[in-house]
Short mmCIF file of C-alpha atoms in Angstrom, two decimals:
data_model
loop_
_atom_site.label_atom_id
_atom_site.label_comp_id
_atom_site.label_asym_id
_atom_site.label_seq_id
_atom_site.Cartn_x
_atom_site.Cartn_y
_atom_site.Cartn_z
CA UNK I 1 5.48 13.21 11.26
CA UNK I 2 2.53 13.24 13.75
CA UNK I 3 2.05 11.69 16.67
CA UNK I 4 -1.77 11.74 16.93
CA UNK I 5 -3.94 9.68 15.14
CA UNK I 6 -4.87 11.24 11.80
CA UNK I 7 -8.50 9.65 12.06
CA UNK I 8 -10.74 9.07 14.67
CA UNK I 9 -11.39 4.77 15.67
CA UNK I 10 -14.26 3.75 13.73
CA UNK I 11 -15.31 1.90 17.64
CA UNK I 12 -17.23 4.42 19.82
CA UNK I 13 -16.08 4.13 23.25
CA UNK I 14 -12.40 2.77 22.12
CA UNK I 15 -9.37 5.06 21.34
CA UNK I 16 -7.78 5.13 18.07
CA UNK I 17 -4.84 2.50 17.24
CA UNK I 18 -4.32 0.64 14.21
CA UNK I 19 -7.51 -1.94 14.60
CA UNK I 20 -10.03 0.72 15.62
CA UNK I 21 -9.10 2.95 13.25
CA UNK I 22 -8.94 0.26 10.19
CA UNK I 23 -12.01 -0.77 11.09
CA UNK I 24 -13.53 2.11 9.37
CA UNK I 25 -13.04 -0.29 5.94
CA UNK I 26 -13.94 -3.51 7.48
CA UNK I 27 -13.35 -5.53 3.79
CA UNK I 28 -10.20 -4.47 3.76
CA UNK I 29 -9.13 -4.88 7.33
CA UNK I 30 -10.64 -8.17 7.17
CA UNK I 31 -8.69 -9.44 3.66
CA UNK I 32 -5.77 -7.43 5.71
CA UNK I 33 -5.62 -9.42 8.79
CA UNK I 34 -6.17 -12.57 6.52
CA UNK I 35 -2.79 -12.24 4.40
CA UNK I 36 -1.18 -11.43 7.92
CA UNK I 37 -2.26 -14.43 9.74
CA UNK I 38 -1.21 -16.57 6.34
CA UNK I 39 1.79 -14.68 6.32
CA UNK I 40 3.22 -15.93 10.12
CA UNK I 41 1.60 -19.14 10.93
CA UNK I 42 2.94 -21.04 7.61
CA UNK I 43 5.43 -20.63 5.17
CA UNK I 44 8.77 -21.67 4.75
CA UNK I 45 10.69 -19.32 6.19
CA UNK I 46 11.00 -19.68 10.15
CA UNK I 47 9.06 -17.12 12.37
CA UNK I 48 11.80 -16.16 14.34
CA UNK I 49 13.98 -15.12 10.98
CA UNK I 50 10.33 -12.44 9.64
CA UNK I 51 10.33 -11.59 13.63
CA UNK I 52 13.44 -10.57 13.31
CA UNK I 53 13.09 -9.07 9.83
CA UNK I 54 9.63 -7.67 11.37
CA UNK I 55 11.88 -5.88 13.84
CA UNK I 56 15.02 -4.20 11.99
CA UNK I 57 11.87 -3.06 9.27
CA UNK I 58 10.02 -1.44 12.22
CA UNK I 59 13.52 0.32 13.57
CA UNK I 60 14.63 1.51 9.54
CA UNK I 61 10.74 3.30 9.17
CA UNK I 62 10.73 4.17 13.11
CA UNK I 63 8.23 2.38 13.63
CA UNK I 64 7.05 2.00 17.42
CA UNK I 65 5.86 -1.70 17.03
CA UNK Y 1 13.53 -12.21 -15.88
CA UNK Y 2 13.43 -12.98 -12.24
CA UNK Y 3 15.97 -14.40 -9.51
CA UNK Y 4 13.86 -17.14 -8.80
CA UNK Y 5 12.08 -18.24 -12.02
CA UNK Y 6 12.52 -16.83 -15.73
CA UNK Y 7 10.03 -15.08 -17.60
CA UNK Y 8 8.06 -14.83 -13.84
CA UNK Y 9 5.67 -11.83 -13.00
CA UNK Y 10 4.65 -11.34 -9.65
CA UNK Y 11 1.53 -12.84 -10.27
CA UNK Y 12 3.67 -16.19 -11.27
CA UNK Y 13 6.01 -15.97 -8.54
CA UNK Y 14 3.64 -15.44 -5.33
CA UNK Y 15 1.79 -18.77 -7.07
CA UNK Y 16 4.44 -20.71 -5.55
CA UNK Y 17 3.19 -19.90 -2.27
CA UNK Y 18 -0.41 -20.64 -3.29
CA UNK Y 19 -2.20 -20.24 0.06
CA UNK Y 20 -0.41 -16.53 0.34
CA UNK Y 21 -0.74 -15.89 -3.24
CA UNK Y 22 -4.73 -16.76 -2.76
CA UNK Y 23 -4.76 -14.43 -0.02
CA UNK Y 24 -3.32 -11.58 -1.58
CA UNK Y 25 -5.09 -11.45 -4.70
CA UNK Y 26 -8.39 -11.24 -2.33
CA UNK Y 27 -6.42 -8.34 -0.03
CA UNK Y 28 -6.37 -6.80 -4.01
CA UNK Y 29 -9.24 -7.53 -4.73
CA UNK Y 30 -10.80 -5.77 -1.24
CA UNK Y 31 -8.81 -2.52 -1.77
CA UNK Y 32 -9.52 -2.69 -5.69
CA UNK Y 33 -13.92 -2.91 -4.79
CA UNK Y 34 -13.99 -0.59 -2.60
CA UNK Y 35 -16.90 1.98 -2.64
CA UNK Y 36 -15.11 4.63 -0.46
CA UNK Y 37 -12.71 5.66 -3.16
CA UNK Y 38 -13.26 5.36 -6.97
CA UNK Y 39 -11.02 2.92 -9.19
CA UNK Y 40 -9.90 5.95 -11.22
CA UNK Y 41 -8.12 7.41 -8.18
CA UNK Y 42 -6.55 4.32 -7.31
CA UNK Y 43 -5.00 3.04 -11.23
CA UNK Y 44 -3.61 7.22 -10.83
CA UNK Y 45 -1.79 6.08 -7.33
CA UNK Y 46 -1.09 3.23 -8.58
CA UNK Y 47 0.91 4.71 -11.32
CA UNK Y 48 2.10 7.54 -10.16
CA UNK Y 49 4.29 5.17 -7.49
CA UNK Y 50 5.24 3.18 -10.05
CA UNK Y 51 6.82 6.03 -11.78
CA UNK Y 52 8.74 7.08 -8.58
CA UNK Y 53 10.27 3.63 -8.44
CA UNK Y 54 11.33 4.50 -11.80
CA UNK Y 55 8.86 2.82 -14.03
CA UNK Y 56 6.73 4.10 -16.98
CA UNK Y 57 3.43 3.25 -14.83
CA UNK Y 58 0.24 1.92 -16.86
CA UNK Y 59 -3.06 1.47 -15.83
CA UNK Y 60 -4.44 4.81 -17.03
CA UNK Y 61 -4.49 6.42 -19.95
CA UNK Y 62 -1.26 7.91 -21.52
CA UNK Y 63 -1.79 11.64 -21.08
CA UNK Y 64 -2.51 11.05 -17.75
CA UNK Y 65 0.64 9.13 -17.30
CA UNK Y 66 2.43 12.22 -18.78
CA UNK Y 67 0.79 14.39 -16.52
CA UNK Y 68 1.99 12.23 -13.47
CA UNK Y 69 5.41 12.01 -14.75
CA UNK Y 70 5.83 15.92 -13.87
CA UNK Y 71 4.60 15.80 -10.17
CA UNK Y 72 2.99 18.00 -10.91
CA UNK Y 73 -1.24 17.51 -10.52
CA UNK Y 74 -3.19 20.11 -11.33
CA UNK Y 75 -4.67 18.99 -14.32
CA UNK Y 76 -6.50 16.46 -12.05
CA UNK Y 77 -9.56 16.92 -9.88
CA UNK Y 78 -9.49 18.05 -6.70
CA UNK Y 79 -10.00 14.90 -4.85
CA UNK Y 80 -7.56 12.92 -7.39
CA UNK Y 81 -4.72 15.82 -6.11
CA UNK Y 82 -5.62 14.94 -2.71
CA UNK Y 83 -4.82 11.04 -3.28
CA UNK Y 84 -1.69 12.10 -5.35
CA UNK Y 85 -0.09 14.39 -2.81
CA UNK Y 86 -0.54 11.60 -0.46
CA UNK Y 87 1.01 9.39 -2.72
CA UNK Y 88 3.70 11.22 -3.37
CA UNK Y 89 5.57 10.70 -0.48
CA UNK Y 90 4.35 7.57 0.57
CA UNK Y 91 7.90 5.70 -1.23
CA UNK Y 92 10.94 7.97 -0.04
CA UNK Y 93 8.87 11.01 2.17
CA UNK Y 94 6.46 8.92 4.33
CA UNK Y 95 7.47 10.44 7.59
CA UNK Y 96 7.17 14.18 5.52
CA UNK Y 97 3.22 13.28 4.79
CA UNK Y 98 1.76 16.46 6.25
CA UNK Y 99 -1.19 16.59 8.79
CA UNK Y 100 -2.89 18.76 6.16
CA UNK Y 101 -2.50 16.21 3.35
CA UNK Y 102 -4.12 13.53 5.69
CA UNK Y 103 -7.33 16.01 6.29
CA UNK Y 104 -7.80 17.16 2.74
CA UNK Y 105 -7.82 12.71 1.99
CA UNK Y 106 -10.05 12.91 4.69
CA UNK Y 107 -12.14 15.55 3.78
CA UNK Y 108 -12.19 14.51 -0.54
CA UNK Y 109 -13.19 10.34 0.44
CA UNK Y 110 -13.97 10.41 4.11
CA UNK Y 111 -12.66 8.05 7.29
CA UNK Y 112 -13.10 5.12 5.57
CA UNK Y 113 -11.62 6.11 2.16
CA UNK Y 114 -8.80 7.90 3.57
CA UNK Y 115 -8.27 4.23 5.59
CA UNK Y 116 -9.02 2.44 2.33
CA UNK Y 117 -6.40 4.82 0.41
CA UNK Y 118 -3.47 4.98 2.55
CA UNK Y 119 -3.72 1.06 3.04
CA UNK Y 120 -3.86 0.99 -0.91
CA UNK Y 121 -0.89 3.62 -1.29
CA UNK Y 122 0.99 1.55 1.04
CA UNK Y 123 0.24 -2.10 -0.48
CA UNK Y 124 1.35 -0.14 -3.97
CA UNK Y 125 4.90 0.46 -2.83
CA UNK Y 126 5.07 -2.35 -1.32
CA UNK Y 127 4.29 -4.13 -4.24
CA UNK Y 128 6.45 -2.53 -6.35
CA UNK Y 129 9.51 -2.68 -3.97
CA UNK Y 130 8.66 -6.22 -4.20
CA UNK Y 131 8.43 -6.18 -8.39
CA UNK Y 132 11.53 -4.10 -8.36
CA UNK Y 133 13.40 -7.12 -5.20
CA UNK Y 134 12.37 -10.25 -7.05
CA UNK Y 135 13.32 -8.89 -10.99
CA UNK Y 136 10.19 -9.70 -12.27
CA UNK Y 137 11.23 -6.75 -14.83
CA UNK Y 138 7.55 -5.39 -14.51
CA UNK Y 139 9.36 -1.81 -13.53
#
């Protein structure tokens, strides 16, 4: 697994991270954040449970977030 | 048949959460209508990922499904091969995705295409897992 960004930032002067790399495809990332906000801000499952499962998922997949 | 509702496909189950379903479909449309990656490339990758998860794959001609099932992508065009090589890694080998493989995707589709394709591959994988988890019978 690479630890270096494989795609440069789309935003001049900003380092490559999830937001700036995804900015290469604004329509896609815009739709993603709309879905992600809906997922986190609404729904039947408590945020604490969503966060707990998110962290567990991140640990299993070696994700640093 | 799903655990949640009999004879339901994923789209129907997601409709149980209408606001989320609308945004989920909008997200898929944003990927599918992207100018950066040809729709055929996305369809090939989605079919291959579904095959890796145990399904027959769909959305591309039967002859292509047969080639995809072999895991030998030499039949396909170079840009399709680059995309399929990345797709092959996503379900169970995502940590083995090599810099060179991502670079091949960048060369084929550009930075925007690379971002779009890798996002699509992840969503195709997630969608396949969701279909299996909800037992929709689609895979």
